[in-house]
XYZ file of C-alpha atoms in Angstrom:
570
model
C 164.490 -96.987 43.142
C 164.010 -93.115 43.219
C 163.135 -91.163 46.360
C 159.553 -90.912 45.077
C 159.468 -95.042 45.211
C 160.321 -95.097 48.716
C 157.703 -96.161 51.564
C 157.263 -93.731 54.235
C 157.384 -94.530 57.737
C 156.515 -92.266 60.603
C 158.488 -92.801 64.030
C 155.931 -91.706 66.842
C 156.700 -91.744 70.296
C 157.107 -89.550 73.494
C 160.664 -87.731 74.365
C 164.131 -89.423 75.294
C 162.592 -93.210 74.112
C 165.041 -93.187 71.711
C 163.604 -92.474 68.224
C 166.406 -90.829 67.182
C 168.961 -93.588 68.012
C 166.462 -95.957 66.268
C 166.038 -93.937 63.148
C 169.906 -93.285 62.964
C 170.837 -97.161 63.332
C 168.335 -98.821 61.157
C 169.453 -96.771 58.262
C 173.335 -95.662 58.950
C 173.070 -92.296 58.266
C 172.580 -88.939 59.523
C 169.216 -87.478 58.167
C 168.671 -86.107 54.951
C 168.615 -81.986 54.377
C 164.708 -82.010 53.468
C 161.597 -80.111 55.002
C 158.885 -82.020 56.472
C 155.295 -80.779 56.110
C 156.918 -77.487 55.248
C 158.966 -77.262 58.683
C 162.141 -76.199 58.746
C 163.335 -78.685 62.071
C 162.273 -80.774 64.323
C 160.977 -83.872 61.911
C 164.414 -85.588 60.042
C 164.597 -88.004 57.449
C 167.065 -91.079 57.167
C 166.776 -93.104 53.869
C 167.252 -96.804 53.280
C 167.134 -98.393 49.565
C 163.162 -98.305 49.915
C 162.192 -96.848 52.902
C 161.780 -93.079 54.477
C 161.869 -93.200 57.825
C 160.346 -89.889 59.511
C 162.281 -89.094 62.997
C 159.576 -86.703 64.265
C 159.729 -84.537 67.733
C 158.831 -86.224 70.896
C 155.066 -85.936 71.806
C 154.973 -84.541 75.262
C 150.789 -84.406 75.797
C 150.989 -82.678 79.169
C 152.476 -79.422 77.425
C 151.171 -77.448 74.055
C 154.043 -77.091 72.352
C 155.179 -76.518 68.656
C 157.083 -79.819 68.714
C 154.119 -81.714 69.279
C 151.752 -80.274 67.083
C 154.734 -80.505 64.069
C 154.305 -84.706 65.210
C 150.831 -85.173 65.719
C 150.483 -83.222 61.843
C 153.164 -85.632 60.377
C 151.226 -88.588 62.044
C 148.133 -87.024 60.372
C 149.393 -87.087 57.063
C 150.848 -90.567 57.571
C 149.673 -94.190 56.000
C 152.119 -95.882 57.960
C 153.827 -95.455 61.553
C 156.158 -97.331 64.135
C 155.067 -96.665 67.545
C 158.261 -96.721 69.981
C 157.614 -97.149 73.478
C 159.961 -97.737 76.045
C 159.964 -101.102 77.827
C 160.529 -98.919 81.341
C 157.098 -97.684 80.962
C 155.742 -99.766 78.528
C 151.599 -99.961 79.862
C 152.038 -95.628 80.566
C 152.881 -94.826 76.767
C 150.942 -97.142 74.958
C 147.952 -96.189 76.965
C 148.637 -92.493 75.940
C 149.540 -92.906 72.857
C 147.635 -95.691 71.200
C 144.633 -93.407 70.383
C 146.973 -91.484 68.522
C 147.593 -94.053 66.149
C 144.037 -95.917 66.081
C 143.313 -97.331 62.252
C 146.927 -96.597 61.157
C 149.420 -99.810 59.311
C 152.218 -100.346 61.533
C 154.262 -101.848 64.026
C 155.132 -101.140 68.017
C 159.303 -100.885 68.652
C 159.578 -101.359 72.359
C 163.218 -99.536 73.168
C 165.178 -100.370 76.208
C 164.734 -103.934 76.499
C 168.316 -103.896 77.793
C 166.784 -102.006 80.981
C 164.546 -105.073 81.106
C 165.445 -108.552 82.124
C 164.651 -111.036 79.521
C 163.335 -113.942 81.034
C 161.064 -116.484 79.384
C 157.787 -114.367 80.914
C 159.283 -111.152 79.434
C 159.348 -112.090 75.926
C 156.300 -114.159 77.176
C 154.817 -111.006 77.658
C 156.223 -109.725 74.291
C 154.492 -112.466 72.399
C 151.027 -111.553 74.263
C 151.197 -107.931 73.418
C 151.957 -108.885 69.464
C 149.213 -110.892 69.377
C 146.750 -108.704 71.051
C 147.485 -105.524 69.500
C 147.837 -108.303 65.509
C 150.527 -105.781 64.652
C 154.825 -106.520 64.856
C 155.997 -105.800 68.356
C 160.123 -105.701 68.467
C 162.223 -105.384 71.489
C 165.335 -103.451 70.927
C 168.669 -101.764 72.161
C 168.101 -98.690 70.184
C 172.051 -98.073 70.273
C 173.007 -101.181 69.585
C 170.735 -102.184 66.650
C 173.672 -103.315 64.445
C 174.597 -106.264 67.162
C 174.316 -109.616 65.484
C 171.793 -111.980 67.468
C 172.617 -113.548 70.519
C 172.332 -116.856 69.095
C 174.003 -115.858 65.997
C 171.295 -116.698 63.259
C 169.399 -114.296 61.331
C 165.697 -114.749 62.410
C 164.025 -113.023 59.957
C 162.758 -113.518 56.601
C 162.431 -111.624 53.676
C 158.849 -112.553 53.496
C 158.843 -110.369 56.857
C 158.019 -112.886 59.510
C 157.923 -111.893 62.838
C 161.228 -112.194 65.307
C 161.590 -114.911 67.167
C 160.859 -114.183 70.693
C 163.705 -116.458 72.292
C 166.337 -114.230 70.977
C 167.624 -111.353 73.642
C 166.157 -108.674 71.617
C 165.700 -107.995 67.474
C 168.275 -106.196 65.765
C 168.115 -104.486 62.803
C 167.536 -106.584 60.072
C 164.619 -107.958 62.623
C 163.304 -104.647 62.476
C 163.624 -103.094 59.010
C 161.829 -106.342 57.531
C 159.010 -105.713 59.949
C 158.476 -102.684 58.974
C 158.659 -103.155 55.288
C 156.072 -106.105 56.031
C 154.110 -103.553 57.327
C 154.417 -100.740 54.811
C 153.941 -103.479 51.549
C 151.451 -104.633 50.166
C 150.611 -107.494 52.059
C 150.845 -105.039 55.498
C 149.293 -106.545 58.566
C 146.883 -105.417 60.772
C 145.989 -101.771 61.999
C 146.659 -100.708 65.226
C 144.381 -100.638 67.742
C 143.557 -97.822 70.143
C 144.132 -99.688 73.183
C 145.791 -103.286 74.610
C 144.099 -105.466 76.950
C 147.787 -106.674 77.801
C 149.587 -105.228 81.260
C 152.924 -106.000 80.892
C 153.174 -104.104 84.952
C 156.471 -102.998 83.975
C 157.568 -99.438 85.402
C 160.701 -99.243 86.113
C 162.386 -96.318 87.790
C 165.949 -95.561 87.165
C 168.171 -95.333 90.607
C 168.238 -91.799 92.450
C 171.004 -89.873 92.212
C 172.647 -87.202 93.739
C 170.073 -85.160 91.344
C 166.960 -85.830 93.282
C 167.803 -84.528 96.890
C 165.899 -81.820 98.221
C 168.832 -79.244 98.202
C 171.685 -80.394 96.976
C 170.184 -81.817 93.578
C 169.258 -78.279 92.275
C 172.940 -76.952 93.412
C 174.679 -80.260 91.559
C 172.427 -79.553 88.332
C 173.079 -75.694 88.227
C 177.098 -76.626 88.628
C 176.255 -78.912 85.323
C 174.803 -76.697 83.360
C 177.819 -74.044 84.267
C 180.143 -76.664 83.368
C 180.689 -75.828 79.297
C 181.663 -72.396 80.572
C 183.904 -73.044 82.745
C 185.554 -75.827 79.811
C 185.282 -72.629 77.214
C 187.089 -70.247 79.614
C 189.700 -72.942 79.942
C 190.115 -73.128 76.415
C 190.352 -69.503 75.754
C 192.861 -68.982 78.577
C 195.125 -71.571 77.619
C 194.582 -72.677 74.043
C 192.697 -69.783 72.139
C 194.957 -66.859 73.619
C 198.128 -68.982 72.194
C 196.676 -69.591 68.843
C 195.522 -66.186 68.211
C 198.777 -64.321 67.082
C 199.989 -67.296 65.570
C 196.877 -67.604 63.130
C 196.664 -63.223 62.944
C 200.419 -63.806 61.565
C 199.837 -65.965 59.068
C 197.250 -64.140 57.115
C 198.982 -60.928 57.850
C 200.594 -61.103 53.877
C 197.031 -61.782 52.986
C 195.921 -58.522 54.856
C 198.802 -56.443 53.518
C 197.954 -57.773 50.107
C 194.150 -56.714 50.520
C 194.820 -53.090 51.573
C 196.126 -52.505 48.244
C 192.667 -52.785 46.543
C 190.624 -50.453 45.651
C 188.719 -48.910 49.032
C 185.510 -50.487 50.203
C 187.308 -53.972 48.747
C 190.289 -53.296 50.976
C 187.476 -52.106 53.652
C 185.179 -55.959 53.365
C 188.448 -57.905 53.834
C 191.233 -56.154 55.482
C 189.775 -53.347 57.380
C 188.893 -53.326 60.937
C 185.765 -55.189 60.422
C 187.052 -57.161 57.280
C 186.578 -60.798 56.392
C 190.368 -61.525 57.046
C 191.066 -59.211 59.603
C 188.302 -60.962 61.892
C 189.079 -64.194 61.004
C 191.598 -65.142 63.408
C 188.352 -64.566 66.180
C 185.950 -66.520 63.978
C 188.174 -69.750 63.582
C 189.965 -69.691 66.842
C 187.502 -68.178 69.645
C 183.653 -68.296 68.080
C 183.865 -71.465 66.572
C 185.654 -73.894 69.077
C 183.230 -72.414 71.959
C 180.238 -73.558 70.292
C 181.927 -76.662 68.941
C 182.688 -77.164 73.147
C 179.259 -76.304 74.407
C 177.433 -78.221 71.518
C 179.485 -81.453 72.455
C 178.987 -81.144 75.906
C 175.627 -81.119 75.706
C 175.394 -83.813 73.058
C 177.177 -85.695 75.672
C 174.841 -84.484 78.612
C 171.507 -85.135 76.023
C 173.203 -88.386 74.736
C 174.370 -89.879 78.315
C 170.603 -88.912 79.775
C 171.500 -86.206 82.002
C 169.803 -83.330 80.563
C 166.546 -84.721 81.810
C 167.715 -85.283 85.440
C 169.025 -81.635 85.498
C 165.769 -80.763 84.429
C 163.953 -82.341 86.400
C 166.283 -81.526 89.773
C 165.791 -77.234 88.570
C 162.357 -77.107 87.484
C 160.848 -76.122 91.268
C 163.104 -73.520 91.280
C 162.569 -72.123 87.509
C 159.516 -72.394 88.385
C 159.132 -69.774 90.642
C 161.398 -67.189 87.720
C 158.457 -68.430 85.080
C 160.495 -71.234 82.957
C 160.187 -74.657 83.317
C 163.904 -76.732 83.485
C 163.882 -78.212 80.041
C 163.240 -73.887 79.048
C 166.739 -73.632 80.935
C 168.768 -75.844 79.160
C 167.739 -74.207 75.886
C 168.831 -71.057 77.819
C 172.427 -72.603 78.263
C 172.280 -73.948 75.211
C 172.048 -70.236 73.829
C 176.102 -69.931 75.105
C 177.241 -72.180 72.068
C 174.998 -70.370 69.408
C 171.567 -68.337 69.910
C 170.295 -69.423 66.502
C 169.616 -73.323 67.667
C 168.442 -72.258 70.843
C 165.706 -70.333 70.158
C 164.808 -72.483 66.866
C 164.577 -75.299 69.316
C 162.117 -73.081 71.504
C 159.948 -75.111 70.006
C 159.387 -77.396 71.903
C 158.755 -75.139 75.296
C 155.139 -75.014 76.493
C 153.453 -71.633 74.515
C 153.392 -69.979 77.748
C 157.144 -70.011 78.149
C 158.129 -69.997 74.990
C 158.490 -66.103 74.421
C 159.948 -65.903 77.922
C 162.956 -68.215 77.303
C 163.223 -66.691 73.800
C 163.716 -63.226 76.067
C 165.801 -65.357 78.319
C 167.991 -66.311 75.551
C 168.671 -63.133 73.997
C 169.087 -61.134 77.102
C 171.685 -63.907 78.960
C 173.058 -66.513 76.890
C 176.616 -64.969 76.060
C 176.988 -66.898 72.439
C 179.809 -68.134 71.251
C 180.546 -64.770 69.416
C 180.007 -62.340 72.827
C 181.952 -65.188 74.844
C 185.522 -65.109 73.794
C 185.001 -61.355 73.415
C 184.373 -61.350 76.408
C 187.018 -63.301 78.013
C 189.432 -61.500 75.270
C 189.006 -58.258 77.002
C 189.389 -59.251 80.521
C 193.134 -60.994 79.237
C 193.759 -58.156 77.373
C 192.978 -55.680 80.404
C 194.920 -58.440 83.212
C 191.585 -58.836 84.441
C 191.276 -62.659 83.962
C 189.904 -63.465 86.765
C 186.637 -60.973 86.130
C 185.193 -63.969 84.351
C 183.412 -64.805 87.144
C 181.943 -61.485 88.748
C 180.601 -61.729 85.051
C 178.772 -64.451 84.982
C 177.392 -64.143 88.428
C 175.882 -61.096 87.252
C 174.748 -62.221 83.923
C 172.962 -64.856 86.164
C 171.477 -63.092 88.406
C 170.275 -60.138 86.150
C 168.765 -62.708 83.916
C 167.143 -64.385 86.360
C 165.820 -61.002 87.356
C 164.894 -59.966 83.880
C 162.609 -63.301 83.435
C 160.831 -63.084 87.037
C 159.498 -59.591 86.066
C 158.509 -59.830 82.225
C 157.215 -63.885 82.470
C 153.317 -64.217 82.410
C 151.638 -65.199 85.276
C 150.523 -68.502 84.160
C 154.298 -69.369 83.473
C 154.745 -69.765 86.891
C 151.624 -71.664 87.915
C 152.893 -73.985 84.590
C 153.245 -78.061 85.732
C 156.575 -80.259 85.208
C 156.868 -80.630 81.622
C 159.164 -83.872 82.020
C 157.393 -86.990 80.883
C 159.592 -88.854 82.606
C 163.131 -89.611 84.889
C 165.945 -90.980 82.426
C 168.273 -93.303 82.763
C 172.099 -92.574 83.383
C 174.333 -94.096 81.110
C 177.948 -93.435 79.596
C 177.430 -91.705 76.204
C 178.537 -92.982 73.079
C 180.609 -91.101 70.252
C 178.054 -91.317 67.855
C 175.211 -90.119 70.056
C 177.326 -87.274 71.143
C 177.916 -86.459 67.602
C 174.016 -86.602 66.244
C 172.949 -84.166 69.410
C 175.713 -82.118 68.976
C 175.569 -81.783 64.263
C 172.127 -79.385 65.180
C 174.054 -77.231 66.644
C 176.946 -77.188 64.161
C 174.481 -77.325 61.094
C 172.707 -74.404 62.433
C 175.860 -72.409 62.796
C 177.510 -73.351 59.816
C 174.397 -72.828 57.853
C 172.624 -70.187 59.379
C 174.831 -67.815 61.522
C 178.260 -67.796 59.430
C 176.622 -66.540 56.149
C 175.143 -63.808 58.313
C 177.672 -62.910 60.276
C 179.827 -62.225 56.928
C 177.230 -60.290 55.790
C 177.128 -58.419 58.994
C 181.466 -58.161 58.225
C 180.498 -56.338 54.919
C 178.224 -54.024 55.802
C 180.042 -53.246 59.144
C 182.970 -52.448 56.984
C 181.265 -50.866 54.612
C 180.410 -48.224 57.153
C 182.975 -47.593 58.689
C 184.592 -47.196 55.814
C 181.930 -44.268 55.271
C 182.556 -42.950 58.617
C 179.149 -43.784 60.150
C 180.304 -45.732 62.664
C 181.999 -43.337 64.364
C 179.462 -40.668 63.642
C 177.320 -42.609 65.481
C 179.146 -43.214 68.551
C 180.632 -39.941 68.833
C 176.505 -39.223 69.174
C 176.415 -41.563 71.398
C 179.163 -40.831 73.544
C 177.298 -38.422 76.102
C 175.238 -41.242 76.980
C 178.264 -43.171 78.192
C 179.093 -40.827 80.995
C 175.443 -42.133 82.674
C 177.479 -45.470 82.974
C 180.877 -43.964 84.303
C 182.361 -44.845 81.101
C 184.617 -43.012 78.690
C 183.106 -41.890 75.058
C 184.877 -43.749 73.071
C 183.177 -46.946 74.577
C 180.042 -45.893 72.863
C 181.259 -47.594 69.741
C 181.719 -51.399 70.736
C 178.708 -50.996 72.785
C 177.200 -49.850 69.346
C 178.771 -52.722 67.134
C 178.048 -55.394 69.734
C 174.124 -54.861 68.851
C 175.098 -55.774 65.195
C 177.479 -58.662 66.244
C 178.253 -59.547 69.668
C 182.300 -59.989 68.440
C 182.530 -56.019 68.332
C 182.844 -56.452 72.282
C 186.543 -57.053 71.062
C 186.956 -53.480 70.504
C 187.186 -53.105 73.952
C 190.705 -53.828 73.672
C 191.647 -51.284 71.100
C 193.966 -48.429 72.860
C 191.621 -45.931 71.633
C 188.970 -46.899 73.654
C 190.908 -46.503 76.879
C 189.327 -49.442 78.631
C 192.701 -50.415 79.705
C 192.905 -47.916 82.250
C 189.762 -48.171 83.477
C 189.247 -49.591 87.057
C 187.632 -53.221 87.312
C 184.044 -52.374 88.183
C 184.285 -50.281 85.012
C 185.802 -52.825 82.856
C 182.838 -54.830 84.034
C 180.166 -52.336 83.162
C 181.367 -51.938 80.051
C 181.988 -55.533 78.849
C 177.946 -56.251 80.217
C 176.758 -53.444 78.239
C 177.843 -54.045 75.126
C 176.766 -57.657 75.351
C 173.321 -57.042 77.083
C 171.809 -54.183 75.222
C 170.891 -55.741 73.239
C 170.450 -58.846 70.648
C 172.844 -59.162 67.820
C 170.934 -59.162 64.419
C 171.815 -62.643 64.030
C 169.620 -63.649 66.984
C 166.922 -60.640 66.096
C 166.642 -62.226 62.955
C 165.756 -65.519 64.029
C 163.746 -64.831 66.538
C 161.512 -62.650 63.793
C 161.089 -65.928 61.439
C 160.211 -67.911 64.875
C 157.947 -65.857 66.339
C 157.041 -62.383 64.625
C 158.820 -58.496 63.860
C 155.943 -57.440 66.423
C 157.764 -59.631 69.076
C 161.270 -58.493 68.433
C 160.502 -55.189 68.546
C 158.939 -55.425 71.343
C 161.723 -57.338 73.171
C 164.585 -54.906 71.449
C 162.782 -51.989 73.744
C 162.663 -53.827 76.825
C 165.743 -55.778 76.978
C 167.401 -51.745 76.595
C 165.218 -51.001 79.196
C 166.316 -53.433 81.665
C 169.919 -53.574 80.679
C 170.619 -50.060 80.711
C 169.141 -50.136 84.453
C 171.253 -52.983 85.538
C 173.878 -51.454 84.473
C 173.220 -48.278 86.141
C 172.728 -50.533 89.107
C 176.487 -52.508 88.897
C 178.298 -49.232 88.094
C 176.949 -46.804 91.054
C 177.091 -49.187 93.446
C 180.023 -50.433 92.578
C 181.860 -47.268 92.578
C 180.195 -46.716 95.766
C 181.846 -49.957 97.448
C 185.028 -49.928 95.473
């Protein structure tokens, strides 16, 4: 059967009821690379023999965002649809979201049944619902769809009957047949826009140390800081030993490479040449995004994103971003290019302000172990932190003065309070392959193409041209001239931070408030073109230029601001 052959079926639900985990087990894959409805993420694909199951963005209806609009268009072009609903708040979502799906061929997938016990009058219940909405209603363990029945018979058909109600749950055989019952042509009924069946099921997960007045929001910030502090401890004990050891070995490479012809030698072995910043790629960039993308795979996986965001969003609040805008903030310190593409699903009158957010403070796994490479190379380890306290706070700043009004007057977009529960491998893995596509795919072939051209000018001698123009400027900042160069290069690629630690730039004797200046400079400036880039294609050129002029604006103040008064104290 060719992909053409295949019956589509659209998964429609609101967020964190486990689509994705259903999509991902019914089929045993990860989703296809295809565009859906001309988008270029958000709605996945995952392929059986004869079936195309649409994963589509969670609908959150108390909040316009892109997310939502990309699933209510896919369920507008769709003939079939599985509504998934979590048995936790079971009467809530199909109340909401049964209008949605009024007149469509489907079938309901009730997730979390393990959350609920199953008891004669649950499945009781089940039954009711099926035959009051005349559609397939299956109970399942999204993450455990592959577990054979508890009484170890296979219920279903291949004529597609419906599951047998005295089982614990349906697995995935139990599922996949009623969906192709519904998709064939002998599908069932249409759904209904409403259920005169109240299951009274809401249940609410245990508080946690997340939901106290005080210490909740100081727990969830700690959380959120937590990838950091796991990437400085990688580059302080693992990356700084690797580093000469990998520079080494392609040191014949190098020597072999300066004997071609000049701009070759330049693109590979020069100072801004393929090989030459390989060792940083490989052993500082892309572990630290690999860290923070599994960490918060694991945090998105286990269910704690959505308690952190729920414990910080008074207090984002009051900046102009909600606490789901935040994570995508944080998310920004493993690679900016997911980040902002997943701005998407902020409400419209945040989404510009995290994208601001994001460029302006989320050190990226390029700018990061720069970063921390200068302070080891300088002994000044341990300014790490001063850094990122100021980075916070200057952010933080940044978004209270340029965030609209209305941001701050914006209402909890959090449909609901998750469930905490240990993380599985595979779960981490399918949060954290977005991130890892998108850098593999998007920000690698840029940033060697960003190598080249960097290479090719300086191998022209505008680089330095243009910092010894820019030079002057640095004295404003209490900084030598020869600064003005990485400060330069870190606007074209936030690695060029690293030049920091080049003799020539004399950064070595400079005192530790100056180190600091420097090193928050270059990486707050401005955006790298990678993230200008993207956030052009997301948004608009208007926007970015916009943002280029005032993101210079306020940087160059705060650093004004940290070098003055810090020579003035120290």
């Amino acid at each position: 059967m060719t992909e053409t052959d295949c019956e589509r079926v659209v998964l429609i639900g609101k967020e964190s009821v486990g689509k994705s985990a259903l999509a991902a087990g019914l089929t045993g894959a990860a989703p296809a690379d295809e565009n859906v409805g001309g988008s270029t993420v958000s709605s996945e694909v995952y392929r059986t023999d004869d079936l195309e199951i649409v994963d589509t963005p969670g609908i959150t209806l108390e909040a316009d965002t892109e997310t939502t609009r990309e699933a209510l268009d896919s369920l507008e072009r769709a003939e079939t649809v599985v509504l998934v609903v979590p048995a936790t708040d079971l009467d809530r979502d199909l109340e909401d979201l049964l209008p949605l799906v009024e007149g469509r061929v489907g079938a309901v997938v009730v997730t979390h049944w393990d959350r609920v016990e199953a008891t004669d009058e649950a499945r009781g219940t089940i039954a009711s619902l099926e035959a009051d909405l005349a559609v397939p209603v299956m109970p399942v363990d999204a993450r455990a769809l592959d577990r054979v029945a508890a009484d170890g018979g296979v219920r279903t058909g291949t004529d597609g009957a419906v599951v047998d109600h005295s089982a614990l749950a349906a697995d995935g055989r139990d599922v996949l047949a009623a969906i192709r019952h519904s998709s064939g042509p002998s599908a069932g009924g249409e759904l209904p826009g409403e259920t005169g069946v109240r299951t009274g099921w809401q249940i609410e997960p245990p508080a946690r140390v997340f939901e106290r007045p005080v210490l909740g929001p100081v727990v969830s910030a700690l959380v959120l800081l937590a990838p950091a502090a796991v990437a400085v401890w990688f580059a302080n004990t693992v990356a700084g030993e690797l580093d000469p050891l990998v520079g080494g070995a392609l040191e014949p490479l190098i020597a072999l490479a300066e004997t071609l012809p000049g701009p070759l030698a330049a693109v590979l072995a020069g100072d801004y040449g393929l090989l030459s910043m390989g060792p940083f790629l490989f052993v500082w960039a892309l572990p630290t995004m690999l860290i923070f993308a599994l960490v918060l795979g694991a945090y998105s996986a286990s269910g704690l994103t959505m308690r952190v965001t729920t414990a910080l969003h008074p207090v984002m609040r009051r900046v102009g971003l909600t606490g789901r805008d935040l994570v995508r903030v944080v998310m920004g310190f493993g690679c900016n290019v997911p980040a902002v593409t997943s701005t998407r699903g902020c409400s419209d009158c945040t989404r510009c302000t995290t994208i601001s957010a994001i460029s302006f403070g989320s050190a990226c796994s390029y700018q990061f172990p720069a970063t921390l490479a200068v302070f080891a190379a300088v002994g000044m380890p341990w300014l790490v932190g001063p850094y990122l306290a100021i980075l916070v706070a200057t952010t933080l700043i940044y978004v209270r003065l340029i965030a609209p009004a209305e941001a701050r007057a914006t209402g909890l977009a959090v449909d609901r309070r998750t469930f905490l529960e240990w993380p599985r491998p595979a779960a981490i893995w399918r949060e954290a392959r977005r991130s890892l596509a998108s850098f593999v795919a998007t920000a690698l072939p840029v940033f060697a193409g960003l190598c080249v051209a960097a290479a090719l000018l300086d191998y022209a001698g505008a680089l330095e041209r243009f910092g010894t123009v820019l030079g002057p400027a640095m004295a404003a900042f209490a900084l030598p001239a020869e600064a003005a160069l990485p400060v330069v290069l870190a606007a074209v690629r936030k690695d060029g931070i690293a030049l920091l630690t080049a003799d020539s730039t004399g950064v070595a004797a400079l005192s530790p408030v100056e180190v600091l200046v420097a090193v928050y400079l270059a990486g707050v400036l401005l955006p790298c073109l990678v993230t200008a880039t993207t956030v052009a294609r997301e948004v608009s050129t208007r926007f970015v230029a916009a943002m280029l002029v005032r993101q210079a604006a306020a940087a160059s103040g705060f650093a004004l601001v940290i070098a003055w008064v810090g020579r003035l104290l120290f």
